CSV table of C-alpha atoms in Angstrom, one decimal:
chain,number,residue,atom,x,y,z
A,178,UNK,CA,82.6,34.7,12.0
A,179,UNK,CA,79.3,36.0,13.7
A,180,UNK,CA,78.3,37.6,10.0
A,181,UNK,CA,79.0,34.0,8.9
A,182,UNK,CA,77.3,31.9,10.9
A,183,UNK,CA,74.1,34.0,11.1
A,184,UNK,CA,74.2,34.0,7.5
A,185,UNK,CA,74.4,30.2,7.5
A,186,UNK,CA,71.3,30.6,10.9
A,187,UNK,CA,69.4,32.3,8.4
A,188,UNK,CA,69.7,30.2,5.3
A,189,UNK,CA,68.3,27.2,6.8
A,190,UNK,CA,65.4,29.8,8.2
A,191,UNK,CA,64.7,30.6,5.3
A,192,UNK,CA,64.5,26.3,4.0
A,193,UNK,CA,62.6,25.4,7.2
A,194,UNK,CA,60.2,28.5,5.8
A,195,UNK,CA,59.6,27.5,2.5
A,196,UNK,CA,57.1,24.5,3.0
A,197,UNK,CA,56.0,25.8,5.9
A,198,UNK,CA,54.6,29.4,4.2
A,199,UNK,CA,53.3,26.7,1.9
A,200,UNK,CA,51.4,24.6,4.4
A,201,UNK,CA,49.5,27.6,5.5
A,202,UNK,CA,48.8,29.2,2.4
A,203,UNK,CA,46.9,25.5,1.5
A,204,UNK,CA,45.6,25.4,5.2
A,205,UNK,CA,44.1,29.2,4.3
A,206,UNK,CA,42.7,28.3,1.4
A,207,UNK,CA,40.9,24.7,2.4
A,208,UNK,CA,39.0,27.6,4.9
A,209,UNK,CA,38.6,29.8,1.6
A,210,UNK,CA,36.8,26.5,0.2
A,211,UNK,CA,34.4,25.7,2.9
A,212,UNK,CA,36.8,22.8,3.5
A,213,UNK,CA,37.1,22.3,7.5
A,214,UNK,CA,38.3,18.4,7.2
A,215,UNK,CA,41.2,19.8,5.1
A,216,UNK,CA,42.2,22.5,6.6
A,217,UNK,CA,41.8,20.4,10.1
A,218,UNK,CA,44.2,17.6,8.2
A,219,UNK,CA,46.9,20.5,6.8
A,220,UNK,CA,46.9,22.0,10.4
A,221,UNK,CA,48.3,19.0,12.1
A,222,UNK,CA,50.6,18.2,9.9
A,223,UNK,CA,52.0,22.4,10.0
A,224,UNK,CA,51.6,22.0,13.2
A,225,UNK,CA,54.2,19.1,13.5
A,226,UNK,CA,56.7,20.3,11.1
A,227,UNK,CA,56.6,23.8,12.2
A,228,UNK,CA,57.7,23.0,15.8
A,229,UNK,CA,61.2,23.7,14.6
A,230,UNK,CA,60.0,27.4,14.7
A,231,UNK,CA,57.7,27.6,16.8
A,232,UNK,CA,58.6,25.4,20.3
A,233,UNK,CA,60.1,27.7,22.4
A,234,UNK,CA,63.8,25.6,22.4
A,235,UNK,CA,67.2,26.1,21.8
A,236,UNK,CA,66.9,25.0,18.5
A,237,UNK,CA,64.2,27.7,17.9
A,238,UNK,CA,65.8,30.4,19.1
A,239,UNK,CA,68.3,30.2,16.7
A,240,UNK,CA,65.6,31.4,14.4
A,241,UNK,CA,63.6,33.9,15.7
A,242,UNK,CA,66.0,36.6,15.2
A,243,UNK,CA,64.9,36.5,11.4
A,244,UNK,CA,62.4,39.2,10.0
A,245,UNK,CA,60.6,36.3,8.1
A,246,UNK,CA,60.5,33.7,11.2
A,247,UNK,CA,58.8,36.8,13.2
A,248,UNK,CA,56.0,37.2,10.3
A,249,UNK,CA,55.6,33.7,9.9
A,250,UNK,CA,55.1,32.9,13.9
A,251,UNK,CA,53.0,35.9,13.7
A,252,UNK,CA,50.8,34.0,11.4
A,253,UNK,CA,50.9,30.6,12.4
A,254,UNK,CA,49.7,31.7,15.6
A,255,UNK,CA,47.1,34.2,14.5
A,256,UNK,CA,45.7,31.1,12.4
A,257,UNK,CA,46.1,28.9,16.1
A,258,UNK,CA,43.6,31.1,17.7
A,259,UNK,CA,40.7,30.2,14.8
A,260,UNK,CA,41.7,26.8,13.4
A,261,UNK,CA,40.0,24.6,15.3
A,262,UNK,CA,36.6,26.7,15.7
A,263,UNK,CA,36.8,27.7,12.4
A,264,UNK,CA,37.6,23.9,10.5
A,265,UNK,CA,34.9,22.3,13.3
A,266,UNK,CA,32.0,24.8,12.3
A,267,UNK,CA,32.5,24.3,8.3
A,268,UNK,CA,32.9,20.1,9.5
A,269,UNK,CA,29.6,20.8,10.8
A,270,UNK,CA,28.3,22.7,7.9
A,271,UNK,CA,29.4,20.6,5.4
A,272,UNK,CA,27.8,17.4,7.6
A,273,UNK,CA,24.5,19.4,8.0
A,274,UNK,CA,24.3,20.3,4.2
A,275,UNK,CA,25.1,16.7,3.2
A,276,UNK,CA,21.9,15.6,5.3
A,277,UNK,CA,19.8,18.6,4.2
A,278,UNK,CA,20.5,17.1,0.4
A,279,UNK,CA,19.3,14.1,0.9
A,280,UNK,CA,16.4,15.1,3.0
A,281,UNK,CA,15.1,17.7,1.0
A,282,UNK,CA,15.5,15.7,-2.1
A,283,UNK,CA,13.0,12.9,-0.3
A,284,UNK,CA,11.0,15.9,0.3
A,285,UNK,CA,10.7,16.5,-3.0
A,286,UNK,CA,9.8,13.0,-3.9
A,287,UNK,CA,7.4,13.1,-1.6
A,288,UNK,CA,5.8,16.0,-2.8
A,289,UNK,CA,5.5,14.2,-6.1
A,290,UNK,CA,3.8,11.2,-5.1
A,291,UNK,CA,1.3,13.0,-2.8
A,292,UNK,CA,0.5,15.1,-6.1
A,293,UNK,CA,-0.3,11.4,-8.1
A,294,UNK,CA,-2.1,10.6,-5.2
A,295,UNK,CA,0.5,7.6,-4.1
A,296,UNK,CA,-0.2,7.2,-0.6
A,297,UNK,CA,2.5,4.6,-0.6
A,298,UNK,CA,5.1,6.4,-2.4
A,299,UNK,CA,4.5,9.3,0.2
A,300,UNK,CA,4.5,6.5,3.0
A,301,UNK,CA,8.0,5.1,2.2
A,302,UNK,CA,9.3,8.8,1.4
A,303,UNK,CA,8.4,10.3,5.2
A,304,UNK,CA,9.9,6.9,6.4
A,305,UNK,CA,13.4,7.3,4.9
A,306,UNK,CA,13.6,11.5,5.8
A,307,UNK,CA,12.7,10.6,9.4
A,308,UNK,CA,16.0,8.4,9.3
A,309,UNK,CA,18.0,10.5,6.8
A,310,UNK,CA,17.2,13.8,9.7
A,311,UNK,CA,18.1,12.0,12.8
A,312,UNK,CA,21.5,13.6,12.6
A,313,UNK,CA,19.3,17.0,12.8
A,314,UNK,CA,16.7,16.7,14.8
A,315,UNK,CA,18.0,13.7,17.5
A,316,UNK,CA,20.6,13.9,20.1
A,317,UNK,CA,23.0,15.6,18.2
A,318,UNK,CA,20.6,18.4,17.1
A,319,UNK,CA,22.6,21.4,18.7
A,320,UNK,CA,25.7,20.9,16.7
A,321,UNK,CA,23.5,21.4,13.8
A,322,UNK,CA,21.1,24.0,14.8
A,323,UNK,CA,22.8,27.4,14.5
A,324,UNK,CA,22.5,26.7,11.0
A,325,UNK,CA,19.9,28.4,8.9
A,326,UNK,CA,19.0,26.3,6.3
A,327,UNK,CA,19.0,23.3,8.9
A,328,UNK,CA,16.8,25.8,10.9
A,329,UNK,CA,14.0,26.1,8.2
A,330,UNK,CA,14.6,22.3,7.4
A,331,UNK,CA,13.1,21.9,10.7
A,332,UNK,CA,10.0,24.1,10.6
A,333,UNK,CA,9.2,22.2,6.9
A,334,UNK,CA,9.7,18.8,8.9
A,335,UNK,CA,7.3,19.7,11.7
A,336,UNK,CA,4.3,20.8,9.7
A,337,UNK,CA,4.9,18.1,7.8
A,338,UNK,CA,5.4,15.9,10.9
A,339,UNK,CA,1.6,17.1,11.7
A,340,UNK,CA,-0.6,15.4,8.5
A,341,UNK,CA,1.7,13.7,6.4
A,342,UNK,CA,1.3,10.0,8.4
A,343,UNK,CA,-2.6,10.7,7.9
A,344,UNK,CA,-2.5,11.9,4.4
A,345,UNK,CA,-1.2,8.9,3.6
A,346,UNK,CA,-3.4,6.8,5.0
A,347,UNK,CA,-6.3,8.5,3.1
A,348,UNK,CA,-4.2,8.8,-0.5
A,349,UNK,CA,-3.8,4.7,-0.1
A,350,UNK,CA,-7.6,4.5,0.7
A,351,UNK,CA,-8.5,6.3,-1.5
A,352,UNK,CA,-5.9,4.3,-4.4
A,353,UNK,CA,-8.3,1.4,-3.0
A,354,UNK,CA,-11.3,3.1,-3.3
A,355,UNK,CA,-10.5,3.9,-7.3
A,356,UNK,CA,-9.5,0.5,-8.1
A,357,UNK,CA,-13.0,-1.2,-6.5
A,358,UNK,CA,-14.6,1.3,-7.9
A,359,UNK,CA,-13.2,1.0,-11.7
A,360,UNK,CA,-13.6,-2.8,-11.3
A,361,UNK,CA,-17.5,-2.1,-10.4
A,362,UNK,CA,-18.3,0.5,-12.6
A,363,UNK,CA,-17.1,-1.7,-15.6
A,364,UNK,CA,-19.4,-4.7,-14.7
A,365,UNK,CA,-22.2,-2.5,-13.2
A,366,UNK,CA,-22.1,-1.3,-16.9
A,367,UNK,CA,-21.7,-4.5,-18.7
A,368,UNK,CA,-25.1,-5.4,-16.1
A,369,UNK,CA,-26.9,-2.5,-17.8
A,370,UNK,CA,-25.5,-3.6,-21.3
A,371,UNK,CA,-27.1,-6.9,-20.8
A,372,UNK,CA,-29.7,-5.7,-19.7
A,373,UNK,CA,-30.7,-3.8,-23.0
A,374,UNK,CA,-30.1,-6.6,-25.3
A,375,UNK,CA,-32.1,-8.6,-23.7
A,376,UNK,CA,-30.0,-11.2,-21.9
A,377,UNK,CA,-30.9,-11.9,-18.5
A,378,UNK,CA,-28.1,-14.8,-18.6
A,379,UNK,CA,-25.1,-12.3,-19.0
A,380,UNK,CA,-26.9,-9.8,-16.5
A,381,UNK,CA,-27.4,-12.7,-13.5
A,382,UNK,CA,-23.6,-13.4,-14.8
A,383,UNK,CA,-22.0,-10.0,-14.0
A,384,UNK,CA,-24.8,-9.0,-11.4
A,385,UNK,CA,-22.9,-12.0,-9.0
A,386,UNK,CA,-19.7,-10.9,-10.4
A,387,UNK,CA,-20.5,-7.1,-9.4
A,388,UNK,CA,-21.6,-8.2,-5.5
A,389,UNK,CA,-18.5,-10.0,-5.2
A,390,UNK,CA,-15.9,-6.9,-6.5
A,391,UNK,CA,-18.2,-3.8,-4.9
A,392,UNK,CA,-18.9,-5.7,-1.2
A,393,UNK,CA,-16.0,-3.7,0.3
A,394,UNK,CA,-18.1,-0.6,-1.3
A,395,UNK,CA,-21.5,-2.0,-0.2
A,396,UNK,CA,-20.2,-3.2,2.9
A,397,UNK,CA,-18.8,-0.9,4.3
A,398,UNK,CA,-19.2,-0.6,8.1
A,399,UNK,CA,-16.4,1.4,9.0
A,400,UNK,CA,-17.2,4.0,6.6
A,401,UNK,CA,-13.9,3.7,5.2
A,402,UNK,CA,-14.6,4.2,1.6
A,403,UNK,CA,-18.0,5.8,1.8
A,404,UNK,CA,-17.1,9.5,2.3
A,405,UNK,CA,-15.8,10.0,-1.6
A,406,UNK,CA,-18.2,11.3,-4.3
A,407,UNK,CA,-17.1,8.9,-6.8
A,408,UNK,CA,-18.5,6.3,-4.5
A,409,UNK,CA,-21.4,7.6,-3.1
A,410,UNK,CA,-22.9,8.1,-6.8
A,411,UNK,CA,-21.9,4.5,-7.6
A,412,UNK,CA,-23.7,3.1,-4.5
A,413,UNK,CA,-26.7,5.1,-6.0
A,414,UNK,CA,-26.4,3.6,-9.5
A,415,UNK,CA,-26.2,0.5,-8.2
A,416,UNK,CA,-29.2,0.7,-5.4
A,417,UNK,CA,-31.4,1.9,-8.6
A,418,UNK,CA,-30.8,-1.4,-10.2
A,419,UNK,CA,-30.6,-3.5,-7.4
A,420,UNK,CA,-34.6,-2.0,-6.5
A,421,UNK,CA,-35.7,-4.5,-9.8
A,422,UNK,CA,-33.1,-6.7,-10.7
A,423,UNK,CA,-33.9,-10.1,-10.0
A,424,UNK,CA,-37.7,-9.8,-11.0
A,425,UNK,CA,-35.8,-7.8,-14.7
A,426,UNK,CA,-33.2,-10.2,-14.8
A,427,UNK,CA,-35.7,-13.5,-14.3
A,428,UNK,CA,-38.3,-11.9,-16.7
A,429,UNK,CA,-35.3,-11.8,-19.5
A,430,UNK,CA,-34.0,-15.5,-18.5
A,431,UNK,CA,-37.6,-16.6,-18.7
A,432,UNK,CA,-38.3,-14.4,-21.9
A,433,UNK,CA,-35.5,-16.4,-23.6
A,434,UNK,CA,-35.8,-20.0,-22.5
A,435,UNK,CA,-39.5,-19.1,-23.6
A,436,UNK,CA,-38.6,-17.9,-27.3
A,437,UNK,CA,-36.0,-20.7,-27.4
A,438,UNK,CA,-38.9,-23.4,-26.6
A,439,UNK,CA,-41.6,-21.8,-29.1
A,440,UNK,CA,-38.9,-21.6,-31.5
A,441,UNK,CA,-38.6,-25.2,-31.4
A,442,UNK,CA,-42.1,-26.4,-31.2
A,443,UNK,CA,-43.8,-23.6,-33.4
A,444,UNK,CA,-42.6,-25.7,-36.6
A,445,UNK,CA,-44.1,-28.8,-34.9
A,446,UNK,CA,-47.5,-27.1,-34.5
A,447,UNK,CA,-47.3,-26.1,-38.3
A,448,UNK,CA,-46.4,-30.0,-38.8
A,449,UNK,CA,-49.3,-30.8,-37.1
A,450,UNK,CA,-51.7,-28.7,-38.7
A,451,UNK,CA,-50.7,-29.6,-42.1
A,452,UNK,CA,-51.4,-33.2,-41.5
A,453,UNK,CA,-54.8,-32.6,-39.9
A,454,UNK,CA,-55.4,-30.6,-43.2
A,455,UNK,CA,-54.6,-33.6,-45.1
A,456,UNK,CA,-56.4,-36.0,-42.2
A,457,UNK,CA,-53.3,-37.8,-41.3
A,458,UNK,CA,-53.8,-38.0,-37.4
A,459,UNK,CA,-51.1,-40.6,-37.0
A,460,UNK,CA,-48.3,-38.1,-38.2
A,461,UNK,CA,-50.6,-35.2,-36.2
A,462,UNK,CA,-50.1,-37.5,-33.1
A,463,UNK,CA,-46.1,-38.4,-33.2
A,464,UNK,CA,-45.4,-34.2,-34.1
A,465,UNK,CA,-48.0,-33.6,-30.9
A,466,UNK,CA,-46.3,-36.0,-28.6
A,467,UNK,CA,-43.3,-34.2,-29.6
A,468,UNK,CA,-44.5,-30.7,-28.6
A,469,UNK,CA,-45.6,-32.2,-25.7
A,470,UNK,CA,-41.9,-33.0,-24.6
A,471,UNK,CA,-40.7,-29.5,-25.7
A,472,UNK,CA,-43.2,-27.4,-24.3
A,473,UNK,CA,-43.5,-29.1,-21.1
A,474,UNK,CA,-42.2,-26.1,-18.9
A,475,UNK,CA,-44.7,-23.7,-21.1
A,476,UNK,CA,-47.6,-25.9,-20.9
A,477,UNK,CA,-47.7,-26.9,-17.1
A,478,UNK,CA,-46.0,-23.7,-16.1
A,479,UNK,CA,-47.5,-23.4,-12.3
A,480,UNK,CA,-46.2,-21.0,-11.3
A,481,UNK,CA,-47.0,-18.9,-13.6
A,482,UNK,CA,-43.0,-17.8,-15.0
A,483,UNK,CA,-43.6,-17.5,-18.8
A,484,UNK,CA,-47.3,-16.5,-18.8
A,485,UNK,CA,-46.4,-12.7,-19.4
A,486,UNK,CA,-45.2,-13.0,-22.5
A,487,UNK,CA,-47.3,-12.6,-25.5
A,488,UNK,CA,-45.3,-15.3,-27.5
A,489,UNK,CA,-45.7,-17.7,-25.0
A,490,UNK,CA,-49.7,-16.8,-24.8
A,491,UNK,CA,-50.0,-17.1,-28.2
A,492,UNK,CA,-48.3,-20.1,-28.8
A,493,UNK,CA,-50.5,-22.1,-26.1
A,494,UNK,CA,-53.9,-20.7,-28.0
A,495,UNK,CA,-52.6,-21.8,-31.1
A,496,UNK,CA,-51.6,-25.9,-29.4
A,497,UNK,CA,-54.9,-25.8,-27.4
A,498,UNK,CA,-56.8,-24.8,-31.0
A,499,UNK,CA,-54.8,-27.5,-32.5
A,500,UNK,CA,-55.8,-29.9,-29.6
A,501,UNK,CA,-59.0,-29.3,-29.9
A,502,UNK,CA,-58.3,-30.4,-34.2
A,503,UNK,CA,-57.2,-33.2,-33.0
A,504,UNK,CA,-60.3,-34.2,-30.8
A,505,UNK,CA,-62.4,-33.2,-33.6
A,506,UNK,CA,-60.6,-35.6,-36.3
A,507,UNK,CA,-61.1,-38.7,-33.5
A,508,UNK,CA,-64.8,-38.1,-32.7
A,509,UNK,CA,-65.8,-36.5,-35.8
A,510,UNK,CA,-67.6,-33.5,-34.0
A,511,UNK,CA,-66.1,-30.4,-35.8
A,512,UNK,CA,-63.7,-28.5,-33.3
A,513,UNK,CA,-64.9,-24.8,-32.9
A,514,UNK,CA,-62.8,-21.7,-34.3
């Protein structure tokens, strides 16, 4: 009867031991995988079905007789003593890895915009690692820190701390600095453009435009753009011009209201010399009268705005010669050549 009913004690060991081997072969292996939360998860629920072993009750000692209940205890409670250190240190590892990806994958975004020269892209980068490392570097630091890639994490993050705020600052003034200048460069060059061909009107035009764009640049009192070659030469281009400008830019106004005038009255002049050729001082008159209108601004020019211009000078010889025809043809007293 003994024989029998440890026979019978030893069957339903051996069923108790089946999912219970089980349980801590998976519990061994989420360790084998790095996977604390799992093998924290597996190990609670051993532990509760494995009390039938393992509490020291009468219903356990019916058991522990067995060869296999022995080896099995002698497990379970080997894995006891490290479970819980063991699952909470790869919780931690796994925690700390998750935030290292995400911070060193900013890092490396930041990296990229500091190498375009994107002070704002780098600005919003070092914004969002600062949050993303809290975990690491805040109040919950030492459950982090015996870690060795969230170690060197941290010496990256401090010489960073150290310049990146400020290299910012001076990539996104610089960006500004760039754009101004592109903008100034383009119409100090269409200034020079106009310039050449003559046209005062287009020069004033883009001259204004060009003071407007360029003041931060020529204005600056807080030195905030000066320091940058790029801008330094431009302040030099544009000085150069600036030295002449208005007197260049009024001579070529004044040069082509000027030629526009003569061109208008010179065929007049001809008109009036032909009919003093054929003694008509009635048609002579009306065309002179007419010049008289035209050339106003060349003919009482006071201040003196057109007289340095050869076509101008010439064309006033040639109305005072034909004046002079005229007065001749009245009095009959033969104008001088």
């Amino acid at each position: 009867i003994n024989a029998e009913y440890m026979g019978v004690r030893k069957k339903q060991a051996l069923t108790y031991l089946k999912p219970l081997k089980s349980k801590l072969a998976d519990c061994k292996a989420a360790l084998g995988k790095n996977d604390g939360a799992a093998a924290q998860k597996i190990w609670t629920t051993l532990q509760e079905q494995a009390k039938v072993i393992t509490v020291h009750d009468q219903e356990a000692q019916k058991y522990s007789e067995f060869d296999e209940v022995i080896d099995f205890k002698k497990a379970f409670d080997e894995l006891a003593g490290s479970i819980d250190g063991e699952s909470d240190h790869l919780i931690r590892k796994k925690q700390a890895a998750g935030y290292l990806t995400i911070c060193n994958k900013r890092l490396a975004e930041l990296q990229k915009f500091k190498a375009k020269g994107d002070g704002e892209g780098v600005s919003k980068a070092w914004t969002e690692i600062k949050e993303r490392a809290k975990p690491l570097l805040g109040e919950e630091k030492d459950k982090y820190s015996e870690f060795e890639e969230v170690q060197k994490f941290i010496v990256e993050y401090e010489e960073l701390q150290e310049h990146i705020e400020d290299d910012a600052k001076a990539l996104i003034i610089e960006k500004e600095a760039r754009e101004i200048h592109k903008k100034s460069s383009s119409l100090l060059s269409d200034v020079n453009v106009a310039i050449s061909r003559k046209d005062g009107e287009t020069a004033q035009k883009r001259w204004t435009q060009l003071q407007e764009v360029a003041k931060p640049l020529l204005v600056d009192n807080d030195a905030k753009y000066g320091h940058f070659d790029f801008i330094q030469q431009f302040i030099g281009d544009y000085k150069q011009i600036q030295e002449n400008f208005d007197t260049t830019a009024t001579s070529l106004v004044n040069n082509k209201t000027s030629s526009q005038i003569v061109a208008k009255c010179q065929p007049l002049l001809e008109s009036v010399s032909k009919a003093l050729d054929k003694g008509d001082q009635t048609t002579a008159n009306k065309h002179m009268e007419a010049i008289n209108a035209k050339a106003q601004p060349l003919l009482e020019d006071n201040e003196g705005k057109y007289k340095e211009f050869q076509h101008v000078n010439k064309f006033i010889a040639d109305y005072e010669q034909t004046k002079k025809r005229i007065g001749s043809l009245s009095t009959g007293i033969p104008a001088v050549l």
